[in-house]
Coordinates of C-alpha atoms in Angstrom, one line a residue:
X1 CA 20.9 13.1 -13.5
X2 CA 21.6 9.1 -13.9
X3 CA 21.5 9.7 -17.6
X4 CA 24.1 12.4 -17.3
X5 CA 26.2 9.9 -15.5
X6 CA 25.7 10.9 -11.7
X7 CA 25.6 8.1 -9.4
X8 CA 22.1 8.8 -7.8
X9 CA 20.6 6.3 -5.2
X10 CA 17.0 6.1 -4.9
X11 CA 15.0 5.1 -2.0
X12 CA 11.8 6.6 -3.5
X13 CA 10.3 4.3 -5.3
X14 CA 7.7 1.8 -3.8
X15 CA 8.8 -1.2 -5.5
X16 CA 10.2 -4.7 -4.7
X17 CA 13.7 -5.0 -6.5
X18 CA 13.3 -8.5 -6.9
X19 CA 12.4 -10.0 -10.4
X20 CA 9.1 -11.7 -10.5
X21 CA 9.4 -15.4 -9.4
X22 CA 10.3 -17.6 -12.6
X23 CA 7.2 -20.0 -11.9
X24 CA 4.7 -17.1 -12.4
X25 CA 6.9 -15.8 -15.3
X26 CA 6.6 -19.2 -16.9
X27 CA 2.6 -19.1 -16.1
X28 CA 2.0 -16.2 -18.2
X29 CA 4.3 -17.4 -21.0
X30 CA 2.2 -20.8 -20.8
X31 CA -1.0 -18.5 -21.5
X32 CA 0.7 -16.8 -24.1
X33 CA 1.3 -20.0 -26.0
X34 CA -2.1 -21.4 -25.5
X35 CA -3.2 -18.3 -27.1
X36 CA -4.6 -16.3 -23.9
X37 CA -4.5 -12.9 -25.8
X38 CA -8.1 -12.1 -26.3
X39 CA -10.6 -10.1 -24.3
X40 CA -11.5 -11.7 -20.8
X41 CA -14.8 -11.2 -18.4
X42 CA -14.6 -7.4 -17.0
X43 CA -14.8 -9.0 -13.4
X44 CA -11.8 -11.4 -14.0
X45 CA -11.0 -14.7 -15.5
X46 CA -12.6 -17.4 -13.8
X47 CA -9.2 -19.3 -13.1
X48 CA -7.9 -16.1 -11.4
X49 CA -11.3 -15.6 -9.1
X50 CA -11.2 -19.2 -8.1
X51 CA -7.3 -18.6 -7.1
X52 CA -8.5 -15.4 -5.0
X53 CA -11.3 -17.5 -3.6
X54 CA -8.9 -20.1 -2.4
X55 CA -6.4 -17.2 -1.2
X56 CA -9.0 -15.8 1.1
X57 CA -10.1 -18.7 2.6
X58 CA -6.3 -20.1 3.4
X59 CA -4.6 -16.6 4.0
X60 CA -7.0 -14.1 5.3
X61 CA -9.7 -16.1 7.1
X62 CA -12.7 -15.6 5.2
X63 CA -14.7 -16.8 1.9
X64 CA -16.0 -14.7 -0.7
X65 CA -18.2 -15.7 -3.6
X66 CA -17.1 -15.4 -7.4
X67 CA -19.7 -12.3 -7.5
X68 CA -17.8 -10.4 -4.9
X69 CA -14.6 -10.2 -6.6
X70 CA -13.5 -7.7 -9.6
X71 CA -10.0 -8.0 -11.0
X72 CA -8.8 -4.8 -11.9
X73 CA -5.4 -3.0 -13.4
X74 CA -3.7 -2.9 -10.2
X75 CA -4.6 -2.1 -6.8
X76 CA -5.0 1.6 -7.7
X77 CA -7.6 1.1 -10.3
X78 CA -9.5 -0.8 -7.6
X79 CA -9.6 1.9 -5.2
X80 CA -10.7 4.3 -8.0
X81 CA -13.6 1.8 -9.0
X82 CA -14.5 1.7 -5.4
X83 CA -14.7 5.5 -4.7
X84 CA -16.2 6.1 -8.1
X85 CA -19.1 3.7 -6.9
X86 CA -19.2 4.9 -3.2
X87 CA -19.0 8.5 -3.2
X88 CA -21.4 11.1 -4.5
X89 CA -20.5 15.1 -4.9
X90 CA -20.1 16.3 -1.3
X91 CA -19.5 13.1 0.5
X92 CA -16.8 12.8 2.9
X93 CA -14.4 10.4 3.1
X94 CA -12.2 9.7 6.2
X95 CA -8.5 9.2 5.9
X96 CA -5.7 8.6 8.2
X97 CA -2.6 10.8 8.1
X98 CA -0.1 10.5 6.9
X99 CA -1.8 8.6 4.0
X100 CA -0.8 7.5 0.4
X101 CA -1.6 10.5 -1.5
X102 CA -3.4 8.6 -4.2
X103 CA -6.5 8.2 -1.7
X104 CA -7.2 12.0 -1.4
X105 CA -6.9 12.6 -4.8
X106 CA -9.3 9.8 -6.1
X107 CA -11.7 10.8 -3.7
X108 CA -11.6 14.5 -5.2
X109 CA -12.1 12.7 -8.8
X110 CA -15.4 11.3 -7.5
X111 CA -16.0 14.8 -6.1
X112 CA -16.0 13.5 -2.6
X113 CA -13.9 15.5 0.2
X114 CA -11.1 14.2 2.1
X115 CA -11.4 14.6 5.9
X116 CA -8.2 14.2 7.6
X117 CA -7.7 12.3 10.9
X118 CA -4.1 12.4 12.0
X119 CA -2.0 9.8 13.6
X120 CA 1.3 9.9 15.1
X121 CA 4.5 7.7 15.5
X122 CA 4.3 7.4 19.4
X123 CA 1.3 5.1 19.0
X124 CA 2.2 3.4 16.0
X125 CA 0.6 5.5 13.4
X126 CA -2.9 3.8 14.5
X127 CA -6.2 6.1 14.7
X128 CA -7.5 6.9 18.1
X129 CA -11.4 6.3 18.1
X130 CA -12.4 9.4 19.9
X131 CA -10.9 11.3 16.7
X132 CA -12.5 9.2 14.4
X133 CA -15.9 9.6 16.0
X134 CA -15.1 13.6 16.0
X135 CA -14.6 13.7 12.2
X136 CA -17.7 11.9 11.4
X137 CA -20.6 14.1 10.2
X138 CA -23.9 13.6 8.1
X139 CA -22.2 13.5 4.8
X140 CA -19.6 10.7 5.9
X141 CA -19.8 7.8 3.8
X142 CA -16.3 6.0 3.6
X143 CA -13.5 5.1 6.2
X144 CA -10.3 4.5 4.4
X145 CA -7.8 2.2 6.0
X146 CA -4.5 1.1 4.9
X147 CA -2.5 -1.5 7.1
X148 CA 0.5 -2.1 6.8
X149 CA 0.8 1.4 5.8
X150 CA 2.4 3.4 2.8
X151 CA 4.1 5.5 3.8
X152 CA 4.9 4.9 7.5
X153 CA 5.2 1.1 7.7
X154 CA 3.0 1.4 10.8
X155 CA 0.6 -1.4 11.2
X156 CA -3.0 -1.8 13.0
X157 CA -3.4 -4.3 15.7
X158 CA -6.4 -6.4 16.1
X159 CA -7.6 -4.3 18.4
X160 CA -7.6 -1.2 16.4
X161 CA -9.3 -2.7 13.5
X162 CA -12.2 -3.9 15.7
X163 CA -12.6 -0.4 17.1
X164 CA -12.8 1.0 13.4
X165 CA -15.4 -1.6 12.5
X166 CA -17.4 -1.0 15.5
X167 CA -17.5 2.8 14.3
X168 CA -18.5 2.1 10.8
X169 CA -21.2 -0.1 12.0
X170 CA -22.4 2.4 14.3
X171 CA -22.7 4.9 11.7
X172 CA -23.6 3.0 8.8
X173 CA -20.2 3.5 6.9
X174 CA -18.5 1.6 4.2
X175 CA -14.8 0.6 5.1
X176 CA -12.4 0.7 2.0
X177 CA -9.6 -1.5 3.4
X178 CA -6.2 -1.2 1.1
X179 CA -4.1 -4.3 2.5
X180 CA -1.6 -4.6 -0.3
X181 CA 1.2 -5.0 2.1
X182 CA -0.6 -7.9 4.1
X183 CA 2.4 -10.5 3.7
X184 CA 5.0 -7.8 4.7
X185 CA 5.2 -7.7 8.3
X186 CA 8.0 -7.8 10.9
X187 CA 8.7 -8.6 14.8
X188 CA 5.8 -11.2 15.1
X189 CA 3.1 -8.8 13.9
X190 CA -0.4 -10.4 12.7
X191 CA -1.9 -8.9 10.2
X192 CA -5.9 -8.7 10.7
X193 CA -8.1 -7.9 7.7
X194 CA -11.3 -6.2 8.0
X195 CA -13.4 -8.8 6.3
X196 CA -12.0 -11.7 8.6
X197 CA -13.7 -10.2 11.8
X198 CA -17.1 -11.6 10.7
X199 CA -19.9 -11.5 8.1
X200 CA -21.3 -8.1 9.7
X201 CA -17.8 -6.2 9.0
X202 CA -17.3 -8.0 6.0
X203 CA -20.9 -7.3 4.3
X204 CA -19.8 -3.2 4.6
X205 CA -15.9 -3.6 3.7
X206 CA -14.1 -3.3 0.2
X207 CA -11.0 -5.4 0.6
X208 CA -8.0 -4.1 -1.8
X209 CA -5.3 -7.0 -2.3
X210 CA -3.1 -7.5 -5.2
X211 CA 0.3 -9.5 -6.4
X212 CA 2.4 -6.2 -7.1
X213 CA 4.1 -6.0 -3.8
X214 CA 4.1 -9.7 -2.5
X215 CA 5.1 -11.4 -5.7
X216 CA 7.4 -8.5 -6.9
X217 CA 4.8 -8.1 -10.1
X218 CA 4.1 -4.4 -10.0
X219 CA 4.4 -4.0 -13.7
X220 CA 2.0 -6.6 -14.3
X221 CA -1.1 -4.4 -13.1
X222 CA -3.1 -7.1 -11.4
X223 CA -5.1 -6.1 -8.1
X224 CA -8.4 -7.4 -7.0
X225 CA -11.4 -5.9 -5.0
X226 CA -13.7 -8.2 -2.7
X227 CA -16.8 -6.3 -1.7
X228 CA -20.6 -6.9 -1.0
X229 CA -22.1 -8.2 -4.5
X230 CA -23.9 -5.2 -5.1
X231 CA -21.0 -2.8 -4.9
X232 CA -18.8 -5.7 -6.7
X233 CA -21.4 -5.4 -9.5
X234 CA -21.5 -1.5 -9.9
X235 CA -17.6 -1.5 -9.9
X236 CA -17.5 -4.1 -12.6
X237 CA -19.9 -2.0 -14.8
X238 CA -17.8 0.9 -14.2
X239 CA -14.6 -0.9 -15.3
X240 CA -16.6 -2.3 -18.2
X241 CA -16.7 1.2 -19.8
X242 CA -13.0 2.1 -18.8
X243 CA -10.8 -0.6 -19.3
X244 CA -12.6 -3.8 -19.9
X245 CA -10.7 -6.3 -18.4
X246 CA -7.2 -6.6 -16.7
X247 CA -4.4 -8.1 -19.2
X248 CA -5.3 -11.6 -19.9
X249 CA -2.1 -13.4 -19.6
X250 CA -1.2 -11.4 -16.6
X251 CA -4.1 -12.8 -14.8
X252 CA -2.9 -16.2 -15.7
X253 CA 0.5 -15.3 -14.1
X254 CA -1.2 -13.8 -11.1
X255 CA -3.5 -17.0 -10.5
X256 CA -0.2 -18.9 -10.5
X257 CA 1.2 -16.4 -7.9
X258 CA -1.8 -17.0 -5.6
X259 CA -1.6 -20.9 -5.9
X260 CA 2.4 -20.8 -5.6
X261 CA 4.8 -22.2 -2.9
X262 CA 4.4 -20.1 0.2
X263 CA 8.4 -20.2 0.3
X264 CA 8.5 -17.6 -2.5
X265 CA 6.7 -14.9 -0.4
X266 CA 8.6 -16.1 2.5
X267 CA 11.9 -15.6 1.0
X268 CA 11.4 -12.0 -0.1
X269 CA 9.8 -10.8 3.2
X270 CA 12.9 -12.6 5.3
X271 CA 15.0 -10.2 2.9
X272 CA 13.1 -7.3 3.4
X273 CA 13.3 -7.8 7.3
X274 CA 16.9 -8.1 7.1
X275 CA 16.9 -4.9 5.4
X276 CA 14.5 -3.4 7.9
X277 CA 17.1 -4.6 10.7
X278 CA 20.2 -3.0 9.0
X279 CA 18.8 0.2 7.8
X280 CA 17.3 1.1 11.4
X281 CA 20.8 0.4 12.8
X282 CA 22.4 2.7 10.0
X283 CA 19.9 5.5 10.1
X284 CA 19.8 5.6 13.9
X285 CA 23.4 6.5 13.9
X286 CA 22.4 9.8 12.9
X287 CA 22.1 12.4 15.2
X288 CA 18.7 14.0 15.4
X289 CA 16.8 12.0 13.0
X290 CA 13.5 10.3 14.0
X291 CA 13.5 6.8 13.1
X292 CA 10.5 5.0 14.1
X293 CA 10.3 0.8 13.9
X294 CA 8.0 0.1 11.0
X295 CA 5.9 -3.1 11.5
X296 CA 5.1 -3.5 8.0
X297 CA 5.7 -2.8 4.2
X298 CA 9.2 -1.6 3.2
X299 CA 9.6 2.1 4.0
X300 CA 11.3 4.1 7.1
X301 CA 9.0 7.2 7.7
X302 CA 12.0 9.4 8.8
X303 CA 11.1 12.7 11.2
X304 CA 13.6 15.2 10.0
X305 CA 12.1 18.5 11.5
X306 CA 14.9 18.8 13.3
X307 CA 16.8 20.0 10.4
X308 CA 14.4 22.3 8.9
X309 CA 13.7 26.1 9.4
X310 CA 17.0 27.2 8.4
X311 CA 18.7 27.0 5.2
X312 CA 16.2 24.1 4.4
X313 CA 12.6 25.7 4.7
X314 CA 10.7 22.3 4.6
X315 CA 10.6 18.6 4.0
X316 CA 10.2 19.2 0.0
X317 CA 13.3 21.6 0.1
X318 CA 15.0 19.0 2.1
X319 CA 14.2 16.0 -0.6
X320 CA 15.2 18.2 -3.2
X321 CA 18.7 19.3 -1.3
X322 CA 19.5 15.5 -0.7
X323 CA 18.8 14.8 -4.6
X324 CA 21.0 17.9 -5.6
X325 CA 24.1 17.5 -2.9
X326 CA 23.9 14.0 -1.7
X327 CA 22.6 12.5 -5.0
X328 CA 20.0 10.3 -3.0
X329 CA 16.2 10.3 -3.7
X330 CA 13.6 10.2 -1.2
X331 CA 9.8 11.4 -0.9
X332 CA 9.0 14.2 1.2
X333 CA 6.3 13.8 3.8
X334 CA 4.4 16.7 2.9
X335 CA 3.1 14.7 -0.3
X336 CA 1.4 12.3 2.5
X337 CA -0.1 14.9 4.4
X338 CA 2.9 14.6 7.1
X339 CA 5.4 17.4 6.7
X340 CA 8.4 17.6 8.5
X341 CA 9.2 13.9 7.2
X342 CA 10.8 12.0 4.2
X343 CA 9.8 8.5 3.1
X344 CA 12.9 6.3 2.7
X345 CA 12.3 3.0 1.0
X346 CA 14.4 -0.1 1.8
X347 CA 13.5 -2.0 -1.1
X348 CA 17.3 -1.8 -1.8
X349 CA 20.3 -4.0 -1.3
X350 CA 22.2 -3.7 2.1
X351 CA 24.9 -2.2 0.4
X352 CA 22.8 0.5 -1.2
X353 CA 21.2 0.9 2.1
X354 CA 24.6 1.7 3.9
X355 CA 25.7 4.0 1.6
X356 CA 22.4 6.1 1.2
X357 CA 22.4 6.1 4.8
X358 CA 25.9 7.3 5.1
X359 CA 25.2 10.0 2.4
X360 CA 22.2 11.0 4.2
X361 CA 23.8 11.7 7.4
X362 CA 26.4 13.6 6.0
X363 CA 24.1 16.0 4.2
X364 CA 21.9 16.4 7.6
X365 CA 25.2 16.9 9.7
X366 CA 25.6 20.3 7.7
X367 CA 22.2 21.4 8.7
X368 CA 22.2 21.0 12.5

């Protein structure tokens, strides 16, 4: 549509709209000039692994050894490696809906079975301990956690993290904790990672981190997993037969990012906080639209159920309608196992958010 000259506004992509900060770009350029264009160890360059160790000690409240770290081609690649290692055919993995659709597909690619535990906006999309317990069977091997969350923007408080950790310990389960949005939190929310709870929890946790969201480095494709040594070794062995190493000079840029001035992250996080507040103000002007307050990430997870069932059958049809008629791109909630919703990213400028909210309101007004 854009190629045909149509003014489409996209709120569908999960990607910061800033360029990568210049000091990180310069570090990668320097690495290229120094000939850092060859293969690297499958687990990752020592300079990046050491930066990761400093980062977890400084920011995440736990320490790790080099043999616990595997650097991969983005956090998504880390997740794939983890599920391939942890799941045998027929093993079950608990997912909390709404969830990023890749979790279910990657569990299936490992011949595992996704088991869905629903959450709701009323409690900030945090899981209920009793619901988790009822979903566990003898085949359950993994609990997949994502806080702050894509798509909801929900973020778990420490009590929830501790409750899930206790369940995992009781049932001898591995926690796969996707914490890629760790630095993008609002309203004073303090991110709590599983591994920082203590050695017992860390010994059964695969922590997924990366530079894509925090440092606006989505195209660099650098993520890393921190896990018990035996899991890390298995993940590295799989990766060795698939991609070998993540891009060498991109790892140099990632190392520079992790050691960079915290002001780089703080500036971007402050911009997202401003956009979040402005977006909620604009979207809440729309009658009938449910707009929860996201505690993290950069998504509004909008309840559009009041506008469905008549002319527009479901959220997938609504997303098509909004694209065709209002020229705004969103993602239907059904993709995330949450029908009746759409995901609306605020990784866009204030003027774009204002115009997108206006178009959304006009489009929905005709459906009530």
